[in-house]
PDB file of C-alpha atoms in Angstrom:
ATOM      1  CA  MET X   1      -0.072  -0.029  -0.017  1.00  0.00           C
ATOM      2  CA  CYS X   2       1.234   3.443  -0.913  1.00  0.00           C
ATOM      3  CA  ILE X   3       0.024   6.126   1.483  1.00  0.00           C
ATOM      4  CA  GLY X   4       0.253   9.576   0.018  1.00  0.00           C
ATOM      5  CA  VAL X   5      -0.082  12.649   2.262  1.00  0.00           C
ATOM      6  CA  ALA X   6      -0.035  15.976   0.840  1.00  0.00           C
ATOM      7  CA  THR X   7       0.759  18.737   3.118  1.00  0.00           C
ATOM      8  CA  VAL X   8       0.877  22.486   3.094  1.00  0.00           C
ATOM      9  CA  ALA X   9       2.099  24.766   5.747  1.00  0.00           C
ATOM     10  CA  ARG X  10      -0.595  26.343   8.098  1.00  0.00           C
ATOM     11  CA  SER X  11      -0.368  30.002   8.738  1.00  0.00           C
ATOM     12  CA  SER X  12      -0.291  29.245  12.504  1.00  0.00           C
ATOM     13  CA  ALA X  13       2.498  27.358  14.428  1.00  0.00           C
ATOM     14  CA  GLN X  14       0.303  24.267  14.457  1.00  0.00           C
ATOM     15  CA  GLN X  15       1.326  21.764  11.765  1.00  0.00           C
ATOM     16  CA  TYR X  16      -1.087  18.840  12.063  1.00  0.00           C
ATOM     17  CA  VAL X  17       0.895  16.599   9.651  1.00  0.00           C
ATOM     18  CA  ARG X  18       3.285  15.695  12.546  1.00  0.00           C
ATOM     19  CA  GLY X  19       0.498  14.075  14.363  1.00  0.00           C
ATOM     20  CA  THR X  20      -1.003  12.492  11.157  1.00  0.00           C
ATOM     21  CA  ILE X  21       2.016  10.701  10.100  1.00  0.00           C
ATOM     22  CA  GLY X  22       2.712   9.510  13.741  1.00  0.00           C
ATOM     23  CA  SER X  23      -0.810   8.112  13.991  1.00  0.00           C
ATOM     24  CA  LEU X  24      -0.622   6.233  10.652  1.00  0.00           C
ATOM     25  CA  LEU X  25       2.667   4.554  11.623  1.00  0.00           C
ATOM     26  CA  HIS X  26       1.861   3.983  15.416  1.00  0.00           C
ATOM     27  CA  GLY X  27       1.496   0.351  16.538  1.00  0.00           C
ATOM     28  CA  LEU X  28       2.151  -1.124  13.190  1.00  0.00           C
ATOM     29  CA  HIS X  29       4.025  -4.538  13.361  1.00  0.00           C
ATOM     30  CA  GLU X  30       7.372  -4.820  11.499  1.00  0.00           C
ATOM     31  CA  GLU X  31       5.728  -6.767   8.580  1.00  0.00           C
ATOM     32  CA  GLU X  32       2.956  -4.099   8.296  1.00  0.00           C
ATOM     33  CA  ARG X  33       5.465  -1.250   8.019  1.00  0.00           C
ATOM     34  CA  ARG X  34       7.298  -3.041   5.454  1.00  0.00           C
ATOM     35  CA  SER X  35       4.215  -3.620   3.348  1.00  0.00           C
ATOM     36  CA  ILE X  36       3.582   0.449   3.297  1.00  0.00           C
ATOM     37  CA  TYR X  37       5.329   2.912   1.070  1.00  0.00           C
ATOM     38  CA  LEU X  38       4.893   6.153   2.954  1.00  0.00           C
ATOM     39  CA  MET X  39       5.237   9.324   0.813  1.00  0.00           C
ATOM     40  CA  PRO X  40       4.590  12.770   2.321  1.00  0.00           C
ATOM     41  CA  PHE X  41       4.281  15.245  -0.355  1.00  0.00           C
ATOM     42  CA  ILE X  42       5.596  18.934   0.470  1.00  0.00           C
ATOM     43  CA  ALA X  43       3.098  20.595  -1.736  1.00  0.00           C
ATOM     44  CA  HIS X  44       5.012  23.981  -2.054  1.00  0.00           C
ATOM     45  CA  THR X  45       6.955  25.087  -5.146  1.00  0.00           C
ATOM     46  CA  LYS X  46       9.523  26.274  -2.575  1.00  0.00           C
ATOM     47  CA  PRO X  47       9.740  23.162  -0.085  1.00  0.00           C
ATOM     48  CA  LYS X  48      11.505  25.083   2.484  1.00  0.00           C
ATOM     49  CA  ASP X  49       8.350  27.175   3.176  1.00  0.00           C
ATOM     50  CA  HIS X  50       7.035  24.137   5.014  1.00  0.00           C
ATOM     51  CA  PRO X  51       8.168  24.106   8.690  1.00  0.00           C
ATOM     52  CA  ILE X  52       8.564  20.219   8.699  1.00  0.00           C
ATOM     53  CA  TYR X  53      10.831  20.179   5.491  1.00  0.00           C
ATOM     54  CA  HIS X  54      14.155  20.094   7.373  1.00  0.00           C
ATOM     55  CA  GLU X  55      12.900  18.228  10.481  1.00  0.00           C
ATOM     56  CA  PRO X  56      15.034  15.027  10.852  1.00  0.00           C
ATOM     57  CA  TRP X  57      12.221  12.582  11.821  1.00  0.00           C
ATOM     58  CA  LEU X  58      10.460  13.020   8.254  1.00  0.00           C
ATOM     59  CA  ALA X  59      13.328  11.416   6.453  1.00  0.00           C
ATOM     60  CA  VAL X  60      13.537   8.763   9.100  1.00  0.00           C
ATOM     61  CA  VAL X  61      10.018   7.575   8.853  1.00  0.00           C
ATOM     62  CA  SER X  62       9.398   8.202   5.019  1.00  0.00           C
ATOM     63  CA  ASN X  63      10.019   5.857   2.156  1.00  0.00           C
ATOM     64  CA  ARG X  64      10.286   9.057   0.036  1.00  0.00           C
ATOM     65  CA  ILE X  65       9.550  12.818   0.578  1.00  0.00           C
ATOM     66  CA  LEU X  66       7.937  14.086  -2.469  1.00  0.00           C
ATOM     67  CA  GLU X  67       8.572  17.346  -4.062  1.00  0.00           C
ATOM     68  CA  TYR X  68       7.466  18.982  -7.422  1.00  0.00           C
ATOM     69  CA  ASP X  69       9.476  17.387 -10.240  1.00  0.00           C
ATOM     70  CA  VAL X  70       7.598  19.043 -13.167  1.00  0.00           C
ATOM     71  CA  SER X  71       8.073  20.982 -16.278  1.00  0.00           C
ATOM     72  CA  ASP X  72       8.767  24.577 -16.241  1.00  0.00           C
ATOM     73  CA  GLU X  73       5.271  25.333 -17.610  1.00  0.00           C
ATOM     74  CA  ASP X  74       3.615  23.356 -14.726  1.00  0.00           C
ATOM     75  CA  ARG X  75       5.854  24.968 -12.129  1.00  0.00           C
ATOM     76  CA  SER X  76       4.898  28.441 -13.488  1.00  0.00           C
ATOM     77  CA  ARG X  77       1.143  27.385 -13.383  1.00  0.00           C
ATOM     78  CA  LEU X  78       1.738  26.159  -9.756  1.00  0.00           C
ATOM     79  CA  GLU X  79       3.459  29.418  -8.617  1.00  0.00           C
ATOM     80  CA  GLN X  80       0.395  31.253 -10.117  1.00  0.00           C
ATOM     81  CA  PHE X  81      -2.064  29.231  -8.336  1.00  0.00           C
ATOM     82  CA  GLU X  82       0.000  29.856  -4.985  1.00  0.00           C
ATOM     83  CA  GLU X  83       0.294  33.464  -5.474  1.00  0.00           C
ATOM     84  CA  GLY X  84      -3.478  33.940  -6.505  1.00  0.00           C
ATOM     85  CA  HIS X  85      -4.653  31.663  -3.706  1.00  0.00           C
ATOM     86  CA  HIS X  86      -6.295  29.395  -6.240  1.00  0.00           C
ATOM     87  CA  PHE X  87      -6.643  26.469  -3.585  1.00  0.00           C
ATOM     88  CA  ARG X  88      -9.254  24.410  -5.427  1.00  0.00           C
ATOM     89  CA  ASN X  89      -7.155  24.496  -8.849  1.00  0.00           C
ATOM     90  CA  LYS X  90      -3.890  23.717  -6.956  1.00  0.00           C
ATOM     91  CA  SER X  91      -5.331  21.078  -4.736  1.00  0.00           C
ATOM     92  CA  MET X  92      -6.802  19.185  -7.826  1.00  0.00           C
ATOM     93  CA  TYR X  93      -3.288  19.197  -9.473  1.00  0.00           C
ATOM     94  CA  ASP X  94      -1.656  18.005  -6.415  1.00  0.00           C
ATOM     95  CA  TYR X  95      -4.204  15.113  -6.044  1.00  0.00           C
ATOM     96  CA  GLY X  96      -3.441  13.944  -9.431  1.00  0.00           C
ATOM     97  CA  TYR X  97       0.248  14.417  -9.028  1.00  0.00           C
ATOM     98  CA  LEU X  98       0.504  12.374  -5.777  1.00  0.00           C
ATOM     99  CA  LEU X  99      -1.948   9.700  -7.172  1.00  0.00           C
ATOM    100  CA  GLN X 100       0.537   9.194 -10.145  1.00  0.00           C
ATOM    101  CA  LYS X 101       3.726   9.016  -7.951  1.00  0.00           C
ATOM    102  CA  CYS X 102       1.928   6.402  -5.739  1.00  0.00           C
ATOM    103  CA  HIS X 103       0.705   4.435  -8.841  1.00  0.00           C
ATOM    104  CA  GLU X 104       4.368   4.256 -10.075  1.00  0.00           C
ATOM    105  CA  THR X 105       5.450   2.559  -6.902  1.00  0.00           C
ATOM    106  CA  GLY X 106       3.508  -0.580  -8.027  1.00  0.00           C
ATOM    107  CA  ALA X 107       1.381  -0.719  -4.818  1.00  0.00           C
ATOM    108  CA  SER X 108      -1.975  -2.697  -4.936  1.00  0.00           C
ATOM    109  CA  TRP X 109      -3.700   0.059  -3.042  1.00  0.00           C
ATOM    110  CA  ILE X 110      -3.437   3.711  -3.143  1.00  0.00           C
ATOM    111  CA  THR X 111      -4.191   5.681  -0.055  1.00  0.00           C
ATOM    112  CA  MET X 112      -4.833   9.428   0.129  1.00  0.00           C
ATOM    113  CA  VAL X 113      -4.534  11.221   3.395  1.00  0.00           C
ATOM    114  CA  GLU X 114      -5.099  14.719   4.120  1.00  0.00           C
ATOM    115  CA  ASP X 115      -2.460  16.225   6.634  1.00  0.00           C
ATOM    116  CA  ASP X 116      -4.811  17.133   9.494  1.00  0.00           C
ATOM    117  CA  VAL X 117      -6.221  13.839  10.584  1.00  0.00           C
ATOM    118  CA  LEU X 118      -5.613  11.189  13.284  1.00  0.00           C
ATOM    119  CA  ALA X 119      -5.652   7.556  12.516  1.00  0.00           C
ATOM    120  CA  ARG X 120      -7.597   5.121  14.766  1.00  0.00           C
ATOM    121  CA  ALA X 121      -5.327   2.197  16.592  1.00  0.00           C
ATOM    122  CA  GLY X 122      -5.539  -0.728  14.473  1.00  0.00           C
ATOM    123  CA  TRP X 123      -6.636   1.122  11.246  1.00  0.00           C
ATOM    124  CA  TYR X 124      -4.179  -0.672   8.974  1.00  0.00           C
ATOM    125  CA  THR X 125      -5.233  -4.229   9.849  1.00  0.00           C
ATOM    126  CA  GLU X 126      -8.830  -3.394   9.574  1.00  0.00           C
ATOM    127  CA  ALA X 127      -8.344  -1.605   6.407  1.00  0.00           C
ATOM    128  CA  ARG X 128      -6.603  -4.630   4.588  1.00  0.00           C
ATOM    129  CA  HIS X 129      -9.213  -7.065   5.771  1.00  0.00           C
ATOM    130  CA  ALA X 130     -12.078  -4.817   4.494  1.00  0.00           C
ATOM    131  CA  LEU X 131     -10.331  -4.325   1.041  1.00  0.00           C
ATOM    132  CA  GLU X 132      -9.781  -8.021   0.634  1.00  0.00           C
ATOM    133  CA  ARG X 133     -13.582  -8.493   1.535  1.00  0.00           C
ATOM    134  CA  THR X 134     -14.560  -5.939  -0.831  1.00  0.00           C
ATOM    135  CA  ARG X 135     -12.296  -7.408  -3.603  1.00  0.00           C
ATOM    136  CA  LEU X 136     -14.150 -10.675  -3.184  1.00  0.00           C
ATOM    137  CA  LYS X 137     -17.529  -9.061  -3.842  1.00  0.00           C
ATOM    138  CA  GLU X 138     -16.452  -6.601  -6.710  1.00  0.00           C
ATOM    139  CA  SER X 139     -14.008  -6.305  -9.537  1.00  0.00           C
ATOM    140  CA  ASP X 140     -11.449  -3.557  -8.833  1.00  0.00           C
ATOM    141  CA  THR X 141     -12.766  -1.670 -11.878  1.00  0.00           C
ATOM    142  CA  GLN X 142     -16.278  -1.586 -10.612  1.00  0.00           C
ATOM    143  CA  TRP X 143     -15.774   0.381  -7.159  1.00  0.00           C
ATOM    144  CA  LEU X 144     -13.913   3.589  -6.677  1.00  0.00           C
ATOM    145  CA  TYR X 145     -12.639   3.769  -3.000  1.00  0.00           C
ATOM    146  CA  LEU X 146     -13.020   2.461   0.527  1.00  0.00           C
ATOM    147  CA  ARG X 147     -13.714   5.772   2.539  1.00  0.00           C
ATOM    148  CA  MET X 148     -11.623   6.329   5.588  1.00  0.00           C
ATOM    149  CA  PHE X 149     -13.426   9.267   7.024  1.00  0.00           C
ATOM    150  CA  TYR X 150     -17.220  10.526   7.038  1.00  0.00           C
ATOM    151  CA  THR X 151     -19.141  12.952   8.869  1.00  0.00           C
ATOM    152  CA  GLU X 152     -22.477  12.004  10.472  1.00  0.00           C
ATOM    153  CA  GLY X 153     -23.860  15.402   9.796  1.00  0.00           C
ATOM    154  CA  LEU X 154     -24.923  14.398   6.336  1.00  0.00           C
ATOM    155  CA  LEU X 155     -26.353  11.113   7.439  1.00  0.00           C
ATOM    156  CA  GLY X 156     -29.398  12.278   9.171  1.00  0.00           C
ATOM    157  CA  TRP X 157     -32.960  12.593   7.772  1.00  0.00           C
ATOM    158  CA  ASN X 158     -32.331  13.716   4.136  1.00  0.00           C
ATOM    159  CA  SER X 159     -34.981  15.674   2.328  1.00  0.00           C
ATOM    160  CA  GLU X 160     -34.321  13.289  -0.792  1.00  0.00           C
ATOM    161  CA  GLU X 161     -35.886  10.488   1.115  1.00  0.00           C
ATOM    162  CA  TRP X 162     -39.107  12.130   2.196  1.00  0.00           C
ATOM    163  CA  VAL X 163     -41.288   9.604   0.333  1.00  0.00           C
ATOM    164  CA  ARG X 164     -39.836   6.688   2.109  1.00  0.00           C
ATOM    165  CA  TYR X 165     -40.142   8.415   5.597  1.00  0.00           C
ATOM    166  CA  LEU X 166     -43.917   9.136   4.764  1.00  0.00           C
ATOM    167  CA  GLY X 167     -44.349   5.635   3.488  1.00  0.00           C
ATOM    168  CA  TRP X 168     -43.059   4.061   6.799  1.00  0.00           C
ATOM    169  CA  SER X 169     -45.233   6.433   8.707  1.00  0.00           C
ATOM    170  CA  LEU X 170     -48.267   5.385   6.907  1.00  0.00           C
ATOM    171  CA  VAL X 171     -47.314   1.760   7.210  1.00  0.00           C
ATOM    172  CA  SER X 172     -46.953   2.191  10.990  1.00  0.00           C
ATOM    173  CA  PHE X 173     -50.351   3.803  11.140  1.00  0.00           C
ATOM    174  CA  LEU X 174     -52.004   1.055   9.228  1.00  0.00           C
ATOM    175  CA  VAL X 175     -50.434  -1.781  11.151  1.00  0.00           C
ATOM    176  CA  LEU X 176     -51.394  -0.085  14.545  1.00  0.00           C
ATOM    177  CA  LEU X 177     -54.921   0.585  13.395  1.00  0.00           C
ATOM    178  CA  ALA X 178     -55.322  -3.076  12.242  1.00  0.00           C
ATOM    179  CA  VAL X 179     -53.859  -4.370  15.445  1.00  0.00           C
ATOM    180  CA  LEU X 180     -56.462  -2.328  17.586  1.00  0.00           C
ATOM    181  CA  VAL X 181     -59.209  -3.058  15.391  1.00  0.00           C
ATOM    182  CA  GLY X 182     -58.383  -6.939  15.301  1.00  0.00           C
ATOM    183  CA  VAL X 183     -57.806  -7.081  19.013  1.00  0.00           C
ATOM    184  CA  ARG X 184     -61.199  -5.356  19.799  1.00  0.00           C
ATOM    185  CA  ILE X 185     -63.005  -7.730  17.552  1.00  0.00           C
ATOM    186  CA  LYS X 186     -61.614 -10.868  18.879  1.00  0.00           C
ATOM    187  CA  SER X 187     -61.474  -9.748  22.591  1.00  0.00           C
ATOM    188  CA  PRO X 188     -64.922  -8.626  23.907  1.00  0.00           C
ATOM    189  CA  ARG X 189     -63.488  -7.841  27.237  1.00  0.00           C
ATOM    190  CA  LEU X 190     -61.252  -5.118  25.571  1.00  0.00           C
ATOM    191  CA  GLN X 191     -64.002  -3.643  23.466  1.00  0.00           C
ATOM    192  CA  ARG X 192     -64.862  -1.008  26.450  1.00  0.00           C
ATOM    193  CA  SER X 193     -61.147  -0.110  26.875  1.00  0.00           C
ATOM    194  CA  LEU X 194     -60.606   0.188  23.082  1.00  0.00           C
ATOM    195  CA  SER X 195     -63.438   2.460  22.351  1.00  0.00           C
ATOM    196  CA  ASN X 196     -63.610   4.449  19.338  1.00  0.00           C
ATOM    197  CA  LEU X 197     -62.239   7.504  21.185  1.00  0.00           C
ATOM    198  CA  ASN X 198     -59.312   5.518  22.483  1.00  0.00           C
ATOM    199  CA  VAL X 199     -58.486   4.147  19.053  1.00  0.00           C
ATOM    200  CA  ILE X 200     -58.532   7.620  17.563  1.00  0.00           C
ATOM    201  CA  VAL X 201     -56.292   8.963  20.451  1.00  0.00           C
ATOM    202  CA  LEU X 202     -53.723   6.230  19.792  1.00  0.00           C
ATOM    203  CA  CYS X 203     -53.745   6.400  16.046  1.00  0.00           C
ATOM    204  CA  PHE X 204     -53.887  10.132  15.516  1.00  0.00           C
ATOM    205  CA  ILE X 205     -52.278  11.615  18.643  1.00  0.00           C
ATOM    206  CA  ALA X 206     -50.102   9.015  20.308  1.00  0.00           C
ATOM    207  CA  LEU X 207     -48.500   7.447  17.126  1.00  0.00           C
ATOM    208  CA  PRO X 208     -47.803  10.882  15.389  1.00  0.00           C
ATOM    209  CA  ALA X 209     -46.271  12.196  18.548  1.00  0.00           C
ATOM    210  CA  PHE X 210     -44.149   8.903  18.757  1.00  0.00           C
ATOM    211  CA  ILE X 211     -43.076   9.493  15.101  1.00  0.00           C
ATOM    212  CA  VAL X 212     -42.197  13.030  15.607  1.00  0.00           C
ATOM    213  CA  LEU X 213     -40.067  12.090  18.698  1.00  0.00           C
ATOM    214  CA  TYR X 214     -38.352   9.365  16.767  1.00  0.00           C
ATOM    215  CA  PHE X 215     -37.308  11.851  14.000  1.00  0.00           C
ATOM    216  CA  MET X 216     -36.265  14.414  16.598  1.00  0.00           C
ATOM    217  CA  ALA X 217     -34.042  11.968  18.073  1.00  0.00           C
ATOM    218  CA  GLY X 218     -31.928  11.849  14.758  1.00  0.00           C
ATOM    219  CA  ARG X 219     -31.157   9.185  12.475  1.00  0.00           C
ATOM    220  CA  ILE X 220     -27.738   8.288  14.119  1.00  0.00           C
ATOM    221  CA  SER X 221     -29.361   7.741  17.236  1.00  0.00           C
ATOM    222  CA  MET X 222     -32.188   5.707  15.996  1.00  0.00           C
ATOM    223  CA  GLN X 223     -30.521   3.869  13.109  1.00  0.00           C
ATOM    224  CA  PRO X 224     -26.704   3.899  13.642  1.00  0.00           C
ATOM    225  CA  MET X 225     -24.564   2.166  11.085  1.00  0.00           C
ATOM    226  CA  ALA X 226     -23.448  -1.061  12.329  1.00  0.00           C
ATOM    227  CA  PRO X 227     -19.420  -1.786  12.458  1.00  0.00           C
ATOM    228  CA  GLY X 228     -18.276  -3.240   9.128  1.00  0.00           C
ATOM    229  CA  ILE X 229     -18.330  -2.268   5.438  1.00  0.00           C
ATOM    230  CA  HIS X 230     -21.048  -0.477   4.021  1.00  0.00           C
ATOM    231  CA  LYS X 231     -22.017   0.948   0.616  1.00  0.00           C
ATOM    232  CA  MET X 232     -21.836   4.977   0.583  1.00  0.00           C
ATOM    233  CA  ASP X 233     -22.729   6.019  -2.763  1.00  0.00           C
ATOM    234  CA  ARG X 234     -24.645   8.979  -1.211  1.00  0.00           C
ATOM    235  CA  PHE X 235     -24.048  11.696   1.424  1.00  0.00           C
ATOM    236  CA  GLY X 236     -20.394  10.742   1.890  1.00  0.00           C
ATOM    237  CA  CYS X 237     -18.305  13.380   3.078  1.00  0.00           C
ATOM    238  CA  CYS X 238     -15.305  14.622   3.074  1.00  0.00           C
ATOM    239  CA  SER X 239     -11.886  13.943   1.505  1.00  0.00           C
ATOM    240  CA  GLN X 240      -9.978  13.468   4.508  1.00  0.00           C
ATOM    241  CA  GLY X 241      -9.031   9.930   3.532  1.00  0.00           C
ATOM    242  CA  PHE X 242      -9.675   7.314   0.701  1.00  0.00           C
ATOM    243  CA  ILE X 243      -8.131   4.080  -0.367  1.00  0.00           C
ATOM    244  CA  PHE X 244      -8.214   3.339  -4.047  1.00  0.00           C
ATOM    245  CA  PRO X 245      -7.711  -0.023  -5.890  1.00  0.00           C
ATOM    246  CA  ARG X 246      -4.813   0.383  -8.144  1.00  0.00           C
ATOM    247  CA  ALA X 247      -6.746  -0.509 -11.349  1.00  0.00           C
ATOM    248  CA  ILE X 248      -9.182   2.563 -11.076  1.00  0.00           C
ATOM    249  CA  VAL X 249      -6.175   5.088 -10.451  1.00  0.00           C
ATOM    250  CA  PRO X 250      -5.056   5.758 -14.106  1.00  0.00           C
ATOM    251  CA  ARG X 251      -8.638   6.760 -14.802  1.00  0.00           C
ATOM    252  CA  LEU X 252      -8.884   8.917 -11.839  1.00  0.00           C
ATOM    253  CA  ILE X 253      -5.657  10.697 -12.584  1.00  0.00           C
ATOM    254  CA  ASP X 254      -6.869  11.592 -15.963  1.00  0.00           C
ATOM    255  CA  ARG X 255     -10.067  13.044 -14.564  1.00  0.00           C
ATOM    256  CA  THR X 256      -8.364  15.143 -11.999  1.00  0.00           C
ATOM    257  CA  ARG X 257      -6.048  16.704 -14.846  1.00  0.00           C
ATOM    258  CA  LYS X 258      -9.218  17.538 -16.807  1.00  0.00           C
ATOM    259  CA  ALA X 259     -10.740  18.949 -13.645  1.00  0.00           C
ATOM    260  CA  MET X 260      -7.916  21.215 -12.685  1.00  0.00           C
ATOM    261  CA  HIS X 261      -9.457  24.341 -13.885  1.00  0.00           C
ATOM    262  CA  GLU X 262     -13.121  23.483 -12.945  1.00  0.00           C
ATOM    263  CA  ASP X 263     -14.710  24.660  -9.712  1.00  0.00           C
ATOM    264  CA  TYR X 264     -14.566  21.403  -7.694  1.00  0.00           C
ATOM    265  CA  TYR X 265     -13.450  20.281  -4.445  1.00  0.00           C
ATOM    266  CA  ILE X 266     -11.928  16.599  -4.495  1.00  0.00           C
ATOM    267  CA  ASP X 267     -14.778  14.986  -2.829  1.00  0.00           C
ATOM    268  CA  MET X 268     -17.148  16.743  -5.313  1.00  0.00           C
ATOM    269  CA  LEU X 269     -15.131  15.545  -8.211  1.00  0.00           C
ATOM    270  CA  LEU X 270     -14.914  11.814  -6.762  1.00  0.00           C
ATOM    271  CA  GLU X 271     -18.739  11.618  -6.174  1.00  0.00           C
ATOM    272  CA  ARG X 272     -19.657  13.090  -9.510  1.00  0.00           C
ATOM    273  CA  TRP X 273     -17.402  11.155 -11.382  1.00  0.00           C
ATOM    274  CA  ALA X 274     -18.287   7.869  -9.651  1.00  0.00           C
ATOM    275  CA  ASP X 275     -21.981   8.692 -10.485  1.00  0.00           C
ATOM    276  CA  ALA X 276     -21.224   9.199 -13.975  1.00  0.00           C
ATOM    277  CA  GLU X 277     -19.237   6.042 -14.248  1.00  0.00           C
ATOM    278  CA  ASN X 278     -21.547   3.897 -12.107  1.00  0.00           C
ATOM    279  CA  LEU X 279     -18.798   3.033  -9.714  1.00  0.00           C
ATOM    280  CA  LYS X 280     -19.669   1.985  -6.133  1.00  0.00           C
ATOM    281  CA  ARG X 281     -18.357   3.442  -3.104  1.00  0.00           C
ATOM    282  CA  TYR X 282     -17.790   1.904   0.405  1.00  0.00           C
ATOM    283  CA  VAL X 283     -16.867   2.982   3.911  1.00  0.00           C
ATOM    284  CA  LEU X 284     -15.598   1.015   6.893  1.00  0.00           C
ATOM    285  CA  VAL X 285     -17.453   1.908  10.100  1.00  0.00           C
ATOM    286  CA  PRO X 286     -16.247   3.117  12.585  1.00  0.00           C
ATOM    287  CA  SER X 287     -14.394   5.729  10.987  1.00  0.00           C
ATOM    288  CA  MET X 288     -10.606   5.086  10.465  1.00  0.00           C
ATOM    289  CA  LEU X 289      -9.792   8.433  10.573  1.00  0.00           C
ATOM    290  CA  GLN X 290     -10.688  11.594  12.651  1.00  0.00           C
ATOM    291  CA  HIS X 291     -10.333  15.257  11.312  1.00  0.00           C
ATOM    292  CA  VAL X 292      -8.522  17.472  13.851  1.00  0.00           C
ATOM    293  CA  GLY X 293      -7.559  20.464  11.720  1.00  0.00           C
ATOM    294  CA  ALA X 294      -9.222  23.447  13.279  1.00  0.00           C
ATOM    295  CA  LYS X 295      -6.985  25.776  10.938  1.00  0.00           C
ATOM    296  CA  SER X 296      -7.695  25.132   7.242  1.00  0.00           C
ATOM    297  CA  SER X 297      -5.025  24.898   4.702  1.00  0.00           C
ATOM    298  CA  LYS X 298      -7.312  27.052   2.328  1.00  0.00           C
ATOM    299  CA  GLY X 299      -6.557  29.880   4.313  1.00  0.00           C
ATOM    300  CA  TRP X 300      -8.839  32.506   5.727  1.00  0.00           C
ATOM    301  CA  GLY X 301     -12.632  31.983   5.471  1.00  0.00           C
ATOM    302  CA  TYR X 302     -12.610  28.076   5.812  1.00  0.00           C
ATOM    303  CA  ASP X 303     -11.752  27.699   9.270  1.00  0.00           C
ATOM    304  CA  GLN X 304     -15.240  27.527  10.660  1.00  0.00           C
ATOM    305  CA  SER X 305     -15.976  24.759   8.269  1.00  0.00           C
ATOM    306  CA  ALA X 306     -12.948  22.905   9.285  1.00  0.00           C
ATOM    307  CA  ARG X 307     -13.699  23.170  13.025  1.00  0.00           C
ATOM    308  CA  THR X 308     -17.141  21.517  12.385  1.00  0.00           C
ATOM    309  CA  THR X 309     -15.926  18.519  10.177  1.00  0.00           C
ATOM    310  CA  TRP X 310     -16.076  15.701  12.751  1.00  0.00           C
ATOM    311  CA  ASN X 311     -16.890  12.073  13.211  1.00  0.00           C
ATOM    312  CA  PHE X 312     -18.446  11.354  16.575  1.00  0.00           C
ATOM    313  CA  GLY X 313     -18.400   7.708  16.339  1.00  0.00           C
ATOM    314  CA  PHE X 314     -14.471   7.893  16.073  1.00  0.00           C
ATOM    315  CA  GLU X 315     -14.385   9.047  19.715  1.00  0.00           C
ATOM    316  CA  ASP X 316     -15.700   5.858  20.893  1.00  0.00           C
ATOM    317  CA  HIS X 317     -12.776   3.983  19.628  1.00  0.00           C
TER     318      HIS X 317
END
């Protein structure tokens, strides 16, 4: 497995990438570490601008410290992106560049991790088992990724599914009504207790109140995702970590190059491309990563979004 970690310097003294790389490697057995090709990517046209560039530990833990080795034309374009603060364009270029370099290692799995996350203990063992189970079900050209992080904020009661919610509410009403009427018919002793008024109260007041409370409690509380592998073709967020099968990566690299001047974030690009190509997407529960970056790499204006990108279930593990 090649693990690529693209990192850019934060404006504050806090450089989350130290904790990111440390958590990815923490607790690995010797055999597991040998099976990983760790490639931090200093995503600056002037690598010395990143505080960790000359820190001795980086060279010790890395298989390769990646820098830009590009044409003069591409370097000029990257410098323009940096000077103009065109973060989306540059991040798209960087993603494709790191994917390509990881693919060149010959690794069977290409893992892309952002530089402001922490990995859960035992993540690598669980990830390998999950990948092998997924491979047994799907050809590597039929699915795009195993998601390493998701936020529960998008997994609530989604308006797109209102018809299903309404349908189950009506089914609950009809089942309750049928049970009450059936019991009253078969049990003369309960006919007085189950008067028409009581049936009306139960069906039209008590049941709707229960349904409202059910929805108010939230989907994550009432219908939590069980541990294991799940399809997540919708409502997946964000781009903190993905594991791609090698077979799909060349097509993905080509798509990122085409999208370099489009107004996309990485996760938006992945989801739209997967929808267009009919590629399945999976997630491992509980989340393998936690987002800890309160200071966004995109600069001013994105910090509030960064602070609220979180996985609550991760904290139980």
